[in-house]
Amino acid sequence: MKWRSLEESTPGTDIHPLREILAERKELIAKYVPAETQAVHAKVIAALKQQHLAANILPVGSKIPEFQLADHDGKTNSSSGLLAQRPLVLCFIRGRWCPFCVGQMEAMNLALHEIEETGATLAAISPQTVQQSFFMRDQHKLRFPLLSDAGNKVARQFGLTYRVPDEQRAVYQRAFVNLPFVNGDDSWELPIPATYIIDRDGTVLYASANEDYAERPEPEAIGRFLSAGLRGWSASVTGLVRHD
């Protein structure tokens, strides 16, 4: 199944909200993917929710761990460098093989100008290799850094990682989702999707995560949060965490 870009999906029209894009992709999966395969994915999501994985991610008010990661061009990006002059919107995604990650990244790309107008910047982290990040950025015309988190070392420090169960691994293999090749290791480990807004001093101001990889926060909601004013949030971050 070829996943069209947002521009291909809605030529000459306003871009739909991300929730509508994701809903359309869920409808296609429900129509074309065998029911037994859908049941495997639903079972894994339910198990992750029972573990309350999203409830135990790095929370609002915490300081993020320092990191250095290669981007899509192989250039090293440090957390301190990304935060040197402006706050950071940081998205953790699974990879270019995931249609929901693609939809989210294209939607964030369309919102990039609004994000930057607030004084913030945008980057995404995935466990995929530098080469896969390059392909994703090039194919989908993304205009922000895609950082390669080899072995999910950074994602693990944010509390986002889980190991793909054997039953789901078999499903991915049948669908030619070769995670050892895409990620450059045989751990079969992925992050749950998460979006963070991080202040210049490394303090988490906003955190949204969901064990269901088909659910992501709206770029418009991120923009509203940013537009509300970063200056005041540092002093009152309690209650801003979301696990939606």
Coordinates of C-alpha atoms in Angstrom, one line a residue:
M1 CA 0.0 0.0 0.0
K2 CA 1.5 3.4 -1.0
W3 CA 0.9 6.1 1.6
R4 CA 0.3 9.4 -0.3
S5 CA 1.7 12.6 1.1
L6 CA -0.7 15.2 2.5
E7 CA -0.2 17.3 -0.7
E8 CA -1.1 14.3 -2.9
S9 CA -4.1 13.4 -0.7
T10 CA -5.7 16.9 -0.8
P11 CA -4.7 18.7 -4.0
G12 CA -5.9 22.3 -4.2
T13 CA -7.6 22.1 -0.8
D14 CA -6.9 23.1 2.7
I15 CA -4.9 20.5 4.7
H16 CA -7.2 18.5 7.0
P17 CA -6.5 18.3 10.7
L18 CA -4.0 15.6 11.6
R19 CA -6.7 13.6 13.3
E20 CA -8.6 13.4 10.0
I21 CA -5.5 12.3 8.1
L22 CA -4.8 9.6 10.7
A23 CA -8.5 8.5 10.7
E24 CA -8.4 8.1 6.9
R25 CA -5.3 5.9 7.2
K26 CA -7.0 3.8 9.9
E27 CA -10.0 3.4 7.6
L28 CA -7.7 2.1 4.8
I29 CA -6.0 -0.3 7.2
A30 CA -9.4 -1.6 8.3
K31 CA -10.4 -2.1 4.7
Y32 CA -7.3 -3.7 3.3
V33 CA -5.3 -5.3 6.2
P34 CA -6.5 -8.8 7.3
A35 CA -8.6 -8.8 10.5
E36 CA -6.2 -11.2 12.2
T37 CA -3.3 -8.8 11.5
Q38 CA -5.3 -5.9 12.9
A39 CA -6.1 -8.0 16.0
V40 CA -2.4 -8.6 16.7
H41 CA -1.6 -4.8 16.6
A42 CA -4.7 -4.1 18.8
K43 CA -3.5 -6.7 21.3
V44 CA 0.0 -5.2 21.5
I45 CA -1.4 -1.7 22.0
A46 CA -3.8 -2.9 24.8
A47 CA -0.9 -4.7 26.5
L48 CA 1.2 -1.5 26.4
K49 CA -1.7 0.5 27.8
Q50 CA -2.0 -2.0 30.7
Q51 CA 1.7 -1.3 31.5
H52 CA 0.9 2.4 31.7
L53 CA 3.9 3.1 29.6
A54 CA 2.8 6.6 28.6
A55 CA 2.1 7.5 32.2
N56 CA 5.7 7.0 33.1
I57 CA 7.5 9.0 30.4
L58 CA 9.9 11.8 31.3
P59 CA 7.4 14.3 32.8
V60 CA 6.8 18.0 32.7
G61 CA 9.2 19.9 34.9
S62 CA 12.0 17.4 34.4
K63 CA 15.3 18.2 32.7
I64 CA 15.9 16.3 29.6
P65 CA 19.1 14.1 29.3
E66 CA 21.9 15.6 27.2
F67 CA 22.4 13.9 23.9
Q68 CA 24.3 14.0 20.7
L69 CA 22.7 12.4 17.6
A70 CA 23.5 12.3 13.9
D71 CA 20.9 13.9 11.7
H72 CA 19.7 12.9 8.2
D73 CA 23.0 14.2 6.7
G74 CA 25.2 12.5 9.3
K75 CA 25.9 15.8 11.0
T76 CA 26.1 15.7 14.8
N77 CA 23.4 17.6 16.7
S78 CA 23.6 18.1 20.4
S79 CA 20.7 18.8 22.7
S80 CA 22.6 21.9 24.0
G81 CA 23.0 23.1 20.4
L82 CA 19.4 22.6 19.5
L83 CA 18.4 24.5 22.7
A84 CA 21.1 27.2 22.4
Q85 CA 18.9 30.0 21.1
R86 CA 15.3 28.8 21.2
P87 CA 12.9 26.3 22.7
L88 CA 12.5 22.9 21.0
V89 CA 9.5 20.9 19.8
L90 CA 10.8 17.3 19.8
C91 CA 8.9 14.4 18.3
F92 CA 9.7 10.8 18.9
I93 CA 8.6 8.6 16.0
R94 CA 8.9 5.0 15.0
G95 CA 10.3 5.4 11.5
R96 CA 9.5 6.1 7.8
W97 CA 7.8 2.7 7.4
C98 CA 5.0 3.8 9.8
P99 CA 2.1 5.6 7.9
F100 CA 1.1 7.4 11.1
C101 CA 4.6 8.7 11.6
V102 CA 4.7 9.9 8.0
G103 CA 1.3 11.7 8.4
Q104 CA 2.5 13.4 11.6
M105 CA 5.8 14.5 10.2
E106 CA 4.2 16.0 7.1
A107 CA 1.6 17.8 9.2
M108 CA 4.3 19.2 11.4
N109 CA 6.3 20.2 8.3
L110 CA 3.3 22.2 7.2
A111 CA 3.1 23.9 10.6
L112 CA 6.8 24.6 10.8
H113 CA 6.5 28.3 9.8
E114 CA 4.0 28.8 12.6
I115 CA 6.2 27.0 15.1
E116 CA 9.2 29.1 14.2
E117 CA 7.2 32.3 14.4
T118 CA 6.7 31.6 18.1
G119 CA 10.5 31.5 18.5
A120 CA 10.7 27.7 18.7
T121 CA 12.3 25.1 16.5
L122 CA 11.4 21.5 15.5
A123 CA 13.3 18.2 15.4
A124 CA 12.3 14.5 15.3
I125 CA 14.0 11.5 16.7
S126 CA 13.6 7.9 15.6
P127 CA 15.7 4.7 15.9
Q128 CA 16.1 4.4 12.1
T129 CA 19.5 4.8 10.6
V130 CA 20.9 8.0 9.1
Q131 CA 20.3 6.7 5.6
Q132 CA 16.7 5.9 6.4
S133 CA 16.3 9.4 7.9
F134 CA 17.8 10.9 4.7
F135 CA 15.3 8.9 2.6
M136 CA 12.4 10.0 4.7
R137 CA 13.3 13.7 4.7
D138 CA 13.9 13.7 1.0
Q139 CA 10.8 11.7 0.0
H140 CA 8.5 13.8 2.2
K141 CA 10.2 17.2 1.7
L142 CA 10.7 17.7 5.4
R143 CA 12.4 20.9 6.4
F144 CA 13.6 20.1 9.9
P145 CA 16.2 17.7 11.3
L146 CA 15.6 14.0 11.6
L147 CA 17.8 12.6 14.3
S148 CA 18.9 8.9 14.4
D149 CA 18.8 7.5 17.9
A150 CA 20.8 4.3 17.4
G151 CA 19.6 1.6 19.9
N152 CA 16.9 3.9 21.2
K153 CA 19.4 5.2 23.8
V154 CA 17.8 8.6 24.1
A155 CA 14.2 7.3 23.8
R156 CA 15.0 4.9 26.6
Q157 CA 16.0 7.8 28.9
F158 CA 12.7 9.5 28.1
G159 CA 10.9 6.3 29.2
L160 CA 9.4 5.6 25.7
T161 CA 10.8 2.2 24.6
Y162 CA 9.3 -1.3 24.4
R163 CA 10.3 -4.5 22.6
V164 CA 8.1 -5.6 19.8
P165 CA 6.5 -8.9 20.9
D166 CA 7.2 -12.0 18.8
E167 CA 3.6 -12.2 17.4
Q168 CA 3.8 -8.6 16.1
R169 CA 7.4 -9.2 14.9
A170 CA 6.1 -12.0 12.6
V171 CA 3.4 -9.6 11.3
Y172 CA 6.0 -7.0 10.4
Q173 CA 8.2 -9.5 8.8
R174 CA 5.4 -10.7 6.6
A175 CA 4.7 -7.1 5.6
F176 CA 8.4 -6.6 4.8
V177 CA 9.0 -4.2 7.7
N178 CA 12.6 -5.2 8.4
L179 CA 13.4 -3.4 11.6
P180 CA 16.9 -4.8 12.0
F181 CA 17.7 -3.3 8.5
V182 CA 15.8 -0.1 9.1
N183 CA 17.3 0.5 12.6
G184 CA 20.7 -1.1 12.1
D185 CA 20.3 -3.4 15.1
D186 CA 18.4 -6.6 15.9
S187 CA 16.8 -5.4 19.2
W188 CA 13.3 -5.1 17.7
E189 CA 12.8 -2.2 20.1
L190 CA 10.6 0.9 19.3
P191 CA 9.6 4.1 21.1
I192 CA 5.9 4.9 21.6
P193 CA 5.2 8.1 19.8
A194 CA 5.7 11.2 21.9
T195 CA 5.9 15.0 21.5
Y196 CA 7.8 17.3 23.9
I197 CA 8.2 21.0 24.1
I198 CA 11.4 21.8 25.9
D199 CA 12.6 25.2 27.2
R200 CA 16.0 26.6 26.5
D201 CA 17.3 25.4 29.9
G202 CA 16.3 21.8 29.1
T203 CA 13.1 21.9 31.2
V204 CA 10.1 19.9 29.8
L205 CA 7.2 22.2 29.4
Y206 CA 4.8 19.9 27.6
A207 CA 4.8 16.1 27.1
S208 CA 2.3 14.1 25.1
A209 CA 2.6 10.3 24.6
N210 CA 0.3 7.5 23.6
E211 CA 0.8 3.7 23.4
D212 CA -1.5 3.8 20.4
Y213 CA 0.7 4.8 17.5
A214 CA -2.3 6.0 15.5
E215 CA -3.0 8.8 17.9
R216 CA -0.8 12.0 17.8
P217 CA -1.3 15.6 19.1
E218 CA -2.5 18.1 16.6
P219 CA 0.2 20.5 15.2
E220 CA -2.4 23.3 15.8
A221 CA -2.5 22.4 19.5
I222 CA 1.3 22.5 19.7
G223 CA 1.2 25.9 18.0
R224 CA -1.4 27.3 20.4
F225 CA 0.7 26.1 23.3
L226 CA 3.7 27.8 21.9
S227 CA 1.8 31.0 21.2
A228 CA 0.6 31.2 24.8
G229 CA 4.1 32.3 25.7
L230 CA 7.1 30.3 26.7
R231 CA 8.3 32.8 29.2
G232 CA 5.6 32.2 31.8
W233 CA 5.6 28.4 31.5
S234 CA 9.0 27.9 33.1
A235 CA 7.6 29.3 36.4
S236 CA 4.5 27.2 36.3
V237 CA 4.8 23.9 34.5
T238 CA 2.6 21.8 36.8
G239 CA -0.4 20.3 35.1
L240 CA 0.8 20.7 31.5
V241 CA 1.6 17.1 30.9
R242 CA -0.7 15.1 28.6
H243 CA -1.0 11.4 27.8
D244 CA -3.6 11.7 25.1

